[in-house]
Coordinates of C-alpha atoms in Angstrom, one line a residue:
M66 CA 120.0 98.7 94.4
K67 CA 120.8 99.4 98.0
Y68 CA 119.1 97.5 100.9
V69 CA 118.4 98.5 104.5
L70 CA 117.2 95.7 106.8
V71 CA 115.4 96.5 110.1
T72 CA 115.2 93.7 112.7
G73 CA 113.9 93.6 116.2
G74 CA 115.1 92.1 119.5
V75 CA 114.2 91.5 123.1
V76 CA 110.4 91.8 122.7
S77 CA 107.9 92.3 119.9
G78 CA 105.9 95.5 119.5
L79 CA 108.9 97.8 119.7
G80 CA 107.9 99.9 116.7
K81 CA 110.0 98.3 113.9
G82 CA 107.3 99.4 111.4
V83 CA 107.5 103.0 112.4
T84 CA 111.3 102.8 112.5
A85 CA 111.4 101.3 109.0
S86 CA 109.0 103.9 107.7
S87 CA 111.0 106.7 109.4
V88 CA 114.2 105.5 107.8
G89 CA 112.4 105.6 104.5
V90 CA 111.3 109.1 105.1
L91 CA 114.9 110.1 106.1
L92 CA 116.4 108.7 102.9
K93 CA 113.6 110.2 100.8
A94 CA 114.4 113.6 102.4
C95 CA 118.0 113.1 101.4
G96 CA 116.9 112.9 97.7
F97 CA 116.5 109.1 97.2
R98 CA 113.6 107.0 95.8
V99 CA 112.5 104.5 98.4
T100 CA 110.5 101.2 98.3
S101 CA 109.7 98.9 101.2
I102 CA 109.2 95.2 101.8
K103 CA 107.6 93.6 104.9
I104 CA 108.6 90.0 105.9
D105 CA 106.0 88.2 108.1
P106 CA 107.3 84.8 109.2
Y107 CA 103.8 83.3 109.8
L108 CA 102.5 80.5 107.7
N109 CA 99.4 82.3 106.4
T110 CA 99.6 83.2 102.8
D111 CA 98.4 86.7 103.6
A112 CA 96.7 88.6 106.4
G113 CA 93.2 88.3 104.9
T114 CA 91.9 85.5 107.1
M115 CA 93.4 86.6 110.4
S116 CA 91.2 88.1 113.1
P117 CA 91.8 91.8 113.9
F118 CA 92.2 90.7 117.5
E119 CA 95.0 88.4 116.5
H120 CA 97.1 90.6 114.2
G121 CA 95.4 94.1 114.0
E122 CA 93.7 95.4 110.9
V123 CA 94.1 93.9 107.4
F124 CA 95.5 96.6 105.1
V125 CA 94.2 96.5 101.5
L126 CA 96.4 97.6 98.5
D127 CA 95.4 98.9 95.1
D128 CA 96.0 95.5 93.5
G129 CA 93.7 93.8 96.1
G130 CA 96.5 92.5 98.2
E131 CA 95.4 91.8 101.9
V132 CA 98.6 92.6 103.8
D133 CA 100.1 93.4 107.1
L134 CA 99.2 96.7 108.7
D135 CA 102.8 97.9 108.6
L136 CA 102.5 98.3 104.8
G137 CA 99.9 101.0 105.6
N138 CA 102.6 102.7 107.7
Y139 CA 105.0 102.6 104.6
E140 CA 102.4 103.9 102.3
R141 CA 101.3 106.8 104.6
F142 CA 104.9 107.9 105.6
L143 CA 106.4 107.6 102.1
D144 CA 103.3 108.4 100.0
I145 CA 103.8 105.4 97.8
K146 CA 101.6 102.6 96.4
L147 CA 102.9 99.1 97.2
T148 CA 101.9 95.7 95.7
R149 CA 100.8 92.5 97.3
D150 CA 104.3 91.1 96.6
N151 CA 105.8 93.8 98.9
N152 CA 104.5 91.6 101.8
I153 CA 106.5 88.3 102.0
T154 CA 105.1 85.5 104.2
T155 CA 106.4 82.0 105.0
G156 CA 103.2 80.7 103.4
K157 CA 103.9 82.5 100.1
I158 CA 107.6 81.3 100.0
Y159 CA 106.8 77.7 100.7
Q160 CA 103.8 77.7 98.3
S161 CA 106.0 79.0 95.5
V162 CA 108.7 76.5 96.2
I163 CA 106.3 73.5 96.4
E164 CA 104.6 74.6 93.1
K165 CA 108.1 74.6 91.5
E166 CA 108.8 71.1 92.9
R167 CA 105.5 69.8 91.6
R168 CA 106.3 71.1 88.1
G169 CA 109.7 69.4 88.3
D170 CA 111.7 72.6 88.2
Y171 CA 114.3 71.2 90.6
L172 CA 115.2 68.3 88.3
G173 CA 114.8 65.6 90.9
K174 CA 116.9 67.3 93.6
T175 CA 115.9 67.0 97.3
V176 CA 114.1 70.2 98.1
Q177 CA 115.4 71.7 101.3
V178 CA 115.3 74.9 103.4
V179 CA 118.9 75.6 102.3
P180 CA 119.3 76.4 99.5
H181 CA 115.8 76.2 98.0
I182 CA 113.8 78.2 100.5
T183 CA 116.6 80.7 101.2
D184 CA 117.1 81.2 97.4
A185 CA 113.4 81.8 96.9
I186 CA 113.4 84.4 99.6
Q187 CA 116.5 86.2 98.1
G188 CA 115.0 86.0 94.5
W189 CA 111.6 87.4 95.8
I190 CA 113.4 90.4 97.5
E191 CA 115.4 91.2 94.4
R192 CA 112.4 91.0 92.0
V193 CA 110.1 93.0 94.2
A194 CA 112.7 95.7 95.0
Q195 CA 112.7 96.6 91.2
I196 CA 109.0 97.4 91.1
P197 CA 108.5 101.2 91.0
V198 CA 106.0 102.3 93.7
D199 CA 106.2 106.1 93.5
G200 CA 104.6 106.6 90.1
K201 CA 107.9 107.2 88.4
D202 CA 109.7 104.9 85.9
G203 CA 112.4 102.6 86.8
P204 CA 113.4 101.0 90.2
A205 CA 113.9 102.9 93.4
D206 CA 117.4 103.7 94.8
V207 CA 116.9 102.0 98.2
C208 CA 114.7 99.1 99.5
V209 CA 113.8 99.2 103.2
I210 CA 113.1 95.6 104.4
E211 CA 111.4 95.0 107.8
L212 CA 111.7 91.5 109.3
G213 CA 108.7 90.8 111.5
G214 CA 109.0 89.0 114.8
T215 CA 111.9 88.9 117.2
I216 CA 115.4 87.6 116.7
G217 CA 115.5 84.1 117.9
D218 CA 112.1 83.1 116.8
I219 CA 112.1 79.6 115.2
E220 CA 109.8 80.7 112.4
S221 CA 112.1 83.5 111.2
M222 CA 115.3 81.4 111.0
P223 CA 115.1 80.7 107.3
F224 CA 114.7 84.4 106.7
I225 CA 117.7 85.2 108.9
E226 CA 119.8 82.7 106.9
A227 CA 118.5 84.0 103.6
L228 CA 119.2 87.6 104.6
G229 CA 122.7 86.8 105.8
Q230 CA 123.5 85.1 102.5
F231 CA 121.9 88.1 100.7
S232 CA 124.0 90.6 102.5
Y233 CA 127.1 88.7 101.5
R234 CA 125.9 88.5 97.9
V235 CA 125.1 92.2 97.4
G236 CA 128.4 93.0 99.2
S237 CA 129.4 95.7 101.7
G238 CA 128.4 99.2 100.6
N239 CA 125.0 97.9 99.4
F240 CA 123.5 96.5 102.6
C241 CA 122.8 98.2 106.0
L242 CA 121.4 96.4 109.0
I243 CA 119.5 98.3 111.7
H244 CA 118.6 96.4 114.9
V245 CA 115.8 97.9 117.0
S246 CA 116.1 96.8 120.6
L247 CA 114.6 97.6 124.0
V248 CA 116.5 99.3 126.7
P249 CA 114.2 99.0 129.7
V250 CA 114.2 101.2 132.8
L251 CA 113.4 99.2 135.9
S252 CA 111.1 101.1 138.2
V253 CA 112.9 99.8 141.3
V254 CA 116.4 100.7 140.1
G255 CA 115.5 103.7 138.0
E256 CA 118.3 103.3 135.5
P257 CA 118.4 102.0 131.9
K258 CA 119.5 98.4 131.6
T259 CA 121.6 97.4 128.5
K260 CA 121.8 93.7 129.2
P261 CA 118.8 92.7 127.1
T262 CA 120.1 94.6 124.0
Q263 CA 123.6 93.0 124.5
H264 CA 122.1 89.6 124.5
S265 CA 119.9 90.3 121.5
V266 CA 122.9 91.6 119.5
R267 CA 125.0 88.6 120.5
Q268 CA 122.2 86.3 119.3
L269 CA 122.1 88.2 116.0
R270 CA 125.9 88.0 115.6
A271 CA 125.7 84.2 116.3
L272 CA 123.3 83.9 113.4
G273 CA 125.9 85.5 111.1
M274 CA 124.6 89.1 111.0
T275 CA 126.3 92.2 112.5
P276 CA 124.2 95.4 112.9
D277 CA 125.5 98.6 111.4
L278 CA 123.2 100.7 113.6
L279 CA 121.4 100.1 116.9
A280 CA 118.0 101.8 117.4
C281 CA 117.4 101.8 121.1
R282 CA 113.7 102.0 122.2
S283 CA 113.3 103.5 125.7
S284 CA 110.7 105.4 127.7
K285 CA 113.2 108.3 128.3
E286 CA 116.2 109.7 126.6
L287 CA 119.5 107.7 127.1
D288 CA 122.6 109.4 128.3
D289 CA 126.1 109.0 126.7
N290 CA 127.2 106.6 129.4
V291 CA 124.5 104.1 128.4
K292 CA 125.3 104.6 124.7
G293 CA 128.9 104.1 125.4
K294 CA 128.3 100.8 127.2
L295 CA 126.2 99.5 124.3
A296 CA 128.9 100.5 121.9
Q297 CA 131.5 98.6 123.8
F298 CA 129.6 95.4 124.3
C299 CA 127.7 95.3 121.0
H300 CA 130.7 96.3 118.8
V301 CA 128.7 99.2 117.2
P302 CA 130.3 102.7 116.8
L303 CA 129.0 105.2 119.3
S304 CA 127.9 107.4 116.4
N305 CA 125.8 104.6 115.0
I306 CA 123.7 104.2 118.2
V307 CA 120.4 106.2 118.0
N308 CA 117.8 106.5 120.8
L309 CA 114.2 106.3 119.9
H310 CA 112.6 107.4 123.1
D311 CA 108.8 108.1 123.7
V312 CA 107.5 111.2 121.9
P313 CA 104.3 113.1 121.7
N314 CA 103.4 111.6 118.3
I315 CA 105.1 109.3 115.8
W316 CA 105.8 112.1 113.3
H317 CA 108.7 113.0 115.6
I318 CA 110.6 109.8 114.8
P319 CA 112.1 110.8 111.5
L320 CA 113.2 114.0 113.2
L321 CA 114.8 112.1 116.0
L322 CA 116.8 110.0 113.5
R323 CA 117.9 113.1 111.7
D324 CA 118.9 115.0 114.9
Q325 CA 121.1 112.0 115.9
K326 CA 122.7 111.9 112.4
A327 CA 121.3 108.5 111.7
H328 CA 121.2 109.3 107.9
K329 CA 125.0 109.9 108.0
A330 CA 125.6 106.4 109.4
I331 CA 123.1 104.8 106.9
L332 CA 124.5 106.7 103.9
K333 CA 128.0 105.8 104.9
A334 CA 127.1 102.1 105.2
L335 CA 125.5 102.3 101.7
N336 CA 128.3 104.3 100.1
L337 CA 125.8 107.2 99.3
L338 CA 127.3 110.1 101.3
G339 CA 128.8 111.6 98.1
V340 CA 125.4 111.8 96.3
A341 CA 123.0 112.6 99.1
T342 CA 121.6 116.0 99.9
E343 CA 120.9 117.5 103.3
P344 CA 117.6 116.1 104.5
N345 CA 114.7 118.4 103.6
F346 CA 112.1 118.2 106.4
K347 CA 110.5 121.6 106.1
E348 CA 106.9 120.3 105.5
W349 CA 107.3 117.4 107.9
I350 CA 108.5 119.7 110.7
S351 CA 105.7 122.2 110.2
R352 CA 103.1 119.4 110.3
T353 CA 104.6 118.0 113.5
K354 CA 104.8 121.4 115.3
V355 CA 101.3 122.3 114.3
H356 CA 99.9 119.0 115.6
D357 CA 101.5 119.5 119.1
K358 CA 100.0 123.0 119.5
F359 CA 96.2 122.3 119.0
H360 CA 94.0 123.6 121.8
E361 CA 90.5 122.9 120.3
S362 CA 89.4 119.3 120.1
V363 CA 86.9 117.3 118.2
R364 CA 85.3 114.1 119.6
I365 CA 84.5 111.2 117.4
A366 CA 82.6 108.2 118.7
M367 CA 83.9 105.0 117.1
V368 CA 81.2 102.4 117.2
G369 CA 82.7 99.0 116.5
K370 CA 83.2 95.4 117.3
Y371 CA 87.0 95.3 118.1
T372 CA 87.2 98.4 120.4
G373 CA 89.5 96.5 122.8
L374 CA 92.3 96.7 120.3
S375 CA 93.1 100.0 118.5
D376 CA 95.2 98.3 115.9
A377 CA 92.1 96.7 114.5
Y378 CA 91.1 100.2 113.2
L379 CA 94.6 101.6 112.7
S380 CA 94.0 103.1 109.2
V381 CA 90.7 104.6 110.4
L382 CA 92.5 106.2 113.3
K383 CA 95.2 107.6 111.0
A384 CA 92.6 108.9 108.6
L385 CA 90.8 110.7 111.4
L386 CA 94.1 112.1 112.7
H387 CA 95.0 113.4 109.2
A388 CA 91.7 115.1 108.8
S389 CA 91.6 116.6 112.3
V390 CA 95.1 118.0 111.8
S391 CA 94.1 119.6 108.5
H392 CA 91.2 121.3 110.4
N393 CA 93.5 122.4 113.2
H394 CA 91.7 120.3 115.9
K395 CA 93.0 117.8 118.4
L396 CA 91.4 114.4 117.9
I397 CA 89.7 112.6 120.8
V398 CA 88.3 109.1 120.0
D399 CA 85.6 107.7 122.2
W400 CA 85.5 103.9 121.8
V401 CA 81.9 102.7 121.9
P402 CA 81.5 98.9 121.9
A403 CA 78.5 98.4 119.6
E404 CA 77.1 95.6 121.9
D405 CA 76.9 98.0 124.8
L406 CA 74.4 100.2 123.0
E407 CA 71.9 97.3 122.7
V408 CA 68.8 96.5 124.9
D409 CA 70.3 93.2 126.1
T410 CA 73.2 95.0 127.6
F411 CA 70.9 97.4 129.4
K412 CA 69.3 94.3 131.1
E413 CA 72.6 92.5 131.8
N414 CA 75.0 95.5 132.5
P415 CA 73.2 98.8 132.8
D416 CA 76.4 100.6 133.8
A417 CA 78.1 99.7 130.5
H418 CA 75.0 100.6 128.6
E419 CA 74.9 104.1 130.3
V420 CA 78.6 104.7 129.6
A421 CA 78.3 103.7 125.9
W422 CA 75.3 106.0 125.3
G423 CA 76.9 108.8 127.3
L424 CA 80.0 108.6 125.0
L425 CA 77.8 108.4 121.8
K426 CA 75.7 111.4 122.8
G427 CA 78.7 113.4 123.9
A428 CA 80.5 113.1 120.6
N429 CA 80.8 115.7 117.8
G430 CA 80.6 113.0 115.2
I431 CA 79.9 109.2 114.8
L432 CA 81.8 106.7 112.7
V433 CA 80.8 103.1 112.1
P434 CA 83.8 101.3 110.5
G435 CA 83.8 98.1 108.5
G436 CA 83.6 94.6 110.0
F437 CA 82.3 91.1 109.7
G438 CA 79.7 89.0 111.6
D439 CA 76.5 89.9 113.4
R440 CA 77.9 90.6 116.8
G441 CA 77.1 94.2 117.8
V442 CA 75.0 94.8 114.6
Q443 CA 71.9 96.0 116.5
G444 CA 74.1 98.5 118.4
K445 CA 75.5 99.9 115.2
I446 CA 72.0 100.2 113.8
L447 CA 71.0 102.2 116.9
A448 CA 74.0 104.5 116.5
A449 CA 73.1 105.2 112.8
K450 CA 69.5 105.9 113.9
Y451 CA 70.7 108.3 116.6
A452 CA 73.0 110.2 114.2
R453 CA 70.2 110.4 111.5
E454 CA 67.5 111.6 113.9
N455 CA 69.6 114.0 115.8
K456 CA 71.5 115.6 112.9
V457 CA 74.9 114.3 114.2
P458 CA 77.6 114.0 111.6
F459 CA 77.9 110.4 110.5
L460 CA 80.3 108.3 108.4
G461 CA 79.6 104.6 107.7
I462 CA 82.4 102.6 106.1
C463 CA 81.6 99.3 104.3
L464 CA 79.5 97.5 106.9
G465 CA 78.8 100.9 108.4
M466 CA 77.1 102.0 105.1
Q467 CA 75.1 98.8 104.9
I468 CA 74.0 99.3 108.5
A469 CA 72.8 102.9 107.7
V470 CA 70.7 101.6 104.7
I471 CA 69.2 98.8 106.9
E472 CA 68.3 101.3 109.6
F473 CA 66.7 103.7 107.0
A474 CA 64.6 100.8 105.5
R475 CA 63.3 99.8 108.9
S476 CA 62.7 103.3 110.3
I477 CA 61.5 105.2 107.3
L478 CA 60.0 102.6 104.9
G479 CA 58.6 100.5 107.8
L480 CA 60.3 97.4 106.6
L481 CA 60.9 96.0 110.1
D482 CA 62.3 92.7 108.8
A483 CA 64.9 94.4 106.5
N484 CA 68.3 92.8 107.1
S485 CA 71.5 91.6 105.5
T486 CA 71.8 88.0 104.4
E487 CA 75.1 88.0 106.2
F488 CA 73.2 88.1 109.5
D489 CA 70.0 86.3 108.4
P490 CA 70.3 84.2 105.3
E491 CA 66.5 83.8 105.3
A492 CA 65.7 87.5 105.7
K493 CA 62.2 88.3 104.3
T494 CA 63.4 91.7 103.1
P495 CA 67.1 91.3 102.1
C496 CA 68.3 94.9 102.1
V497 CA 72.0 93.7 101.8
I498 CA 72.8 90.6 99.8
F499 CA 75.8 88.4 99.0
M500 CA 77.7 89.4 95.8
P501 CA 77.0 87.1 92.9
E502 CA 80.6 86.4 92.1
G503 CA 81.7 85.8 95.7
S504 CA 82.7 82.4 97.2
K505 CA 81.0 81.0 100.2
T506 CA 83.4 78.1 100.6
H507 CA 86.8 79.9 100.5
M508 CA 87.6 82.8 102.8
G509 CA 91.0 84.1 101.6
G510 CA 91.1 86.5 98.7
T511 CA 87.5 85.8 97.6
M512 CA 86.0 89.2 98.4
R513 CA 85.7 92.3 96.1
L514 CA 89.2 93.6 96.7
G515 CA 91.4 96.4 95.7
S516 CA 91.0 99.6 93.8
R517 CA 87.6 100.0 92.0
R518 CA 86.0 103.0 90.2
T519 CA 83.0 104.9 91.6
Y520 CA 81.0 107.2 89.3
F521 CA 79.1 110.1 90.8
Q522 CA 75.5 110.2 89.9
V523 CA 74.7 113.6 91.4
A524 CA 77.0 116.5 90.6
D525 CA 76.2 118.7 93.6
C526 CA 76.3 116.1 96.3
K527 CA 78.5 116.5 99.4
S528 CA 80.8 113.6 98.4
A529 CA 81.5 114.9 94.9
K530 CA 82.3 118.3 96.3
L531 CA 84.7 116.8 98.8
Y532 CA 86.5 114.9 96.0
G533 CA 86.9 118.2 94.1
N534 CA 83.8 117.8 91.7
V535 CA 85.4 115.0 89.7
S536 CA 83.2 112.6 87.8
F537 CA 84.7 109.5 89.4
V538 CA 87.0 108.3 92.1
D539 CA 89.1 105.1 92.5
E540 CA 89.0 103.8 96.0
R541 CA 90.0 100.4 97.7
H542 CA 87.4 97.8 98.5
R543 CA 87.1 94.8 100.8
H544 CA 83.6 93.2 101.1
R545 CA 81.4 90.2 100.2
Y546 CA 78.0 91.9 100.6
E547 CA 76.4 94.8 98.9
V548 CA 73.2 96.9 99.0
N549 CA 70.3 95.0 97.2
P550 CA 69.8 96.9 93.9
D551 CA 66.2 95.8 93.8
L552 CA 65.4 98.1 96.7
I553 CA 67.1 101.2 95.5
S554 CA 64.1 102.9 93.9
K555 CA 62.1 102.5 97.2
L556 CA 64.9 103.8 99.3
E557 CA 65.5 106.8 97.0
S558 CA 61.8 107.6 96.8
A559 CA 61.8 107.8 100.7
G560 CA 64.7 110.3 100.7
L561 CA 67.9 108.3 100.6
S562 CA 70.3 109.3 97.8
F563 CA 72.8 106.8 96.2
V564 CA 75.2 109.4 94.8
G565 CA 77.9 107.0 93.8
K566 CA 77.7 103.7 91.8
D567 CA 80.0 101.4 89.9
E568 CA 80.3 101.3 86.1
T569 CA 77.3 98.9 85.9
G570 CA 75.0 101.2 87.9
R571 CA 74.0 98.1 89.9
R572 CA 76.5 98.4 92.8
M573 CA 75.9 101.2 95.3
E574 CA 79.2 102.8 96.4
I575 CA 78.2 106.1 98.2
V576 CA 74.9 106.9 99.9
E577 CA 73.9 110.3 101.4
L578 CA 71.0 111.7 103.4
P579 CA 70.1 115.1 101.8
G580 CA 69.2 117.8 104.4
H581 CA 71.4 116.3 107.0
P582 CA 74.6 118.2 108.0
F583 CA 76.7 115.1 107.1
F584 CA 75.3 111.6 106.8
V585 CA 77.5 109.6 104.4
G586 CA 78.1 105.9 103.8
A587 CA 80.7 104.4 101.6
Q588 CA 81.0 100.8 100.4
F589 CA 84.7 101.2 99.9
H590 CA 87.4 102.0 102.5
P591 CA 88.6 105.6 102.1
E592 CA 91.0 105.3 105.0
F593 CA 93.4 103.2 103.1
K594 CA 94.4 106.1 100.8
S595 CA 94.6 108.9 103.5
R596 CA 98.0 110.4 103.9
P597 CA 99.5 113.0 106.3
G598 CA 98.9 116.3 104.6
K599 CA 96.4 114.6 102.1
P600 CA 93.5 113.5 104.3
S601 CA 90.8 111.3 102.8
P602 CA 88.0 113.6 101.5
L603 CA 85.2 111.7 103.2
F604 CA 87.1 111.8 106.6
S605 CA 87.8 115.5 106.1
G606 CA 84.0 116.0 105.5
L607 CA 83.2 114.2 108.7
I608 CA 85.7 116.2 110.8
A609 CA 84.7 119.5 109.2
A610 CA 81.0 118.9 110.0
A611 CA 81.9 117.6 113.5
C612 CA 84.0 120.7 114.3
K613 CA 80.9 122.8 113.6
T614 CA 78.7 121.0 116.2
T615 CA 78.6 122.0 119.8
R616 CA 77.5 119.2 122.1
T617 CA 77.4 118.7 125.8
V618 CA 79.7 116.0 127.0
L619 CA 77.7 113.8 129.4
P620 CA 79.5 112.8 132.6
T621 CA 80.3 109.1 132.8
S622 CA 81.7 106.8 135.4
N623 CA 84.6 106.1 133.1
G624 CA 86.8 108.4 131.1
H625 CA 86.9 108.8 127.4
T626 CA 89.7 107.5 125.2
K627 CA 92.3 110.0 124.1
L628 CA 94.8 109.6 121.3
T629 CA 98.2 109.7 123.0
N630 CA 100.3 109.3 119.9
G631 CA 103.0 107.2 121.7
I632 CA 104.6 104.3 120.0
H633 CA 102.8 101.0 120.8
N634 CA 103.4 98.1 118.5
G635 CA 104.8 100.6 116.0
H636 CA 101.6 102.5 115.7
L637 CA 99.6 105.3 117.4
S638 CA 98.5 103.9 120.8
V639 CA 95.1 104.5 122.2
N640 CA 94.3 104.2 125.9
A641 CA 90.8 102.5 126.0
H642 CA 88.5 103.0 128.9
N643 CA 85.1 102.0 127.4
G644 CA 83.2 101.0 130.5
N645 CA 83.7 97.2 130.2

């Protein structure tokens, strides 16, 4: 097994995740099978209990693992299926070591960071690297490891020590270290400054690790003089210094690496030059070029709770992007804070209320993503009502589906007190209820998680057709509440159609409104399985319907949000101007 380690220096949010994913794409294009591991130095066991404002979205895997959003990047770029063990955290490592100590596995020895924690880290990496993730038998050829955080962070020190030992253990020719660092351009001086990267590399070397490649992040392309200076002071060959400058979209990054011969340097460090093929990027290049040439646009109103941080909905944004590219349209996302649609906001901040409704009414389609808690729920209900009554294409995901059902029960069935027990535990008409097997005392890992099967009940419904007229689909879930099965007959009699259910027939998975251009809700999260070139069917359906609508964009005092496709925190960045 060969290993590539990606570390970061100077500041966080440089794009280590995209860099690690792009290195994987480059190696895959050279004919190698690739797997990935993300190391997060925080003490949480997993990402499941962290606020999206704190750490971005929680990405869910097939096995139900709640992991860091960078694993979503790996899956999308490499088209692989990872496991929960592909995300290592400090919490997981210490938990495993303490469990061994309690069992007496250490035979009375004093348990210490070195060697017990560091050995546990190395053992975990070796074990997980052997797990096939591409659907083929046997382990991959190369494992790309990303170390989260920044070199010098206290919490990452045990991992640095473990990885230093690990590189010595596997030997030269089996380990390659890529250090991602910032080369800022000061506006006053107007020239790139290499000193931060020099200090970062010096710190890395002081910790016992020497980078094989330097990946320099910058706002503009670096000239040879700057690279020469870095080579001289960082003791890295000039040919092994690559520049990852800002690009129109992140699909350019693997091409940047290829154009600067990064694969040659990596393959040389791994002793793989003799068995590698020339990188085949035909499909990747065509997709990238097509994306940059779109003239027609499609506007989607994203009605959510965490609109101030785009990373909170990263996979949803990617799925929308994949679908819009497949339909040859440029994606424009209008961020609509759900609370701003509510009557209370009209009283307290009429300008924000006007802006939010202007964005909603000017969109070609409306999407209500998943979420937790009752903040902004009434605004989401109003968005679903507007989409239903005005024939605007609508997609509700998880909570978004539940919202659509509650709105229908209130507006069509006249059940004005219909609600979810998540928002009102004493609701007189519980339209959405807590799952019977869920836990109300423990938060982490107690939801309905991972890949579950949905069986189509109606053969000619929109959803079944989008999935290729199959009898069932496997999609990833993350929820504690579900539509009350006791109300299904009333809802269906009034015109709502639950076209997808689980194997028991008691859990509602997909709901549609017949006669509407596109009004679909899904209890699962289809965004987690969307891939470039293989968009999620439900997202594809939303974009296809939205492309057919012609709506007048209402003037607002603030601009819309436009997908800029730059690198920000390793992901697609979104400039948000939502009227707040």
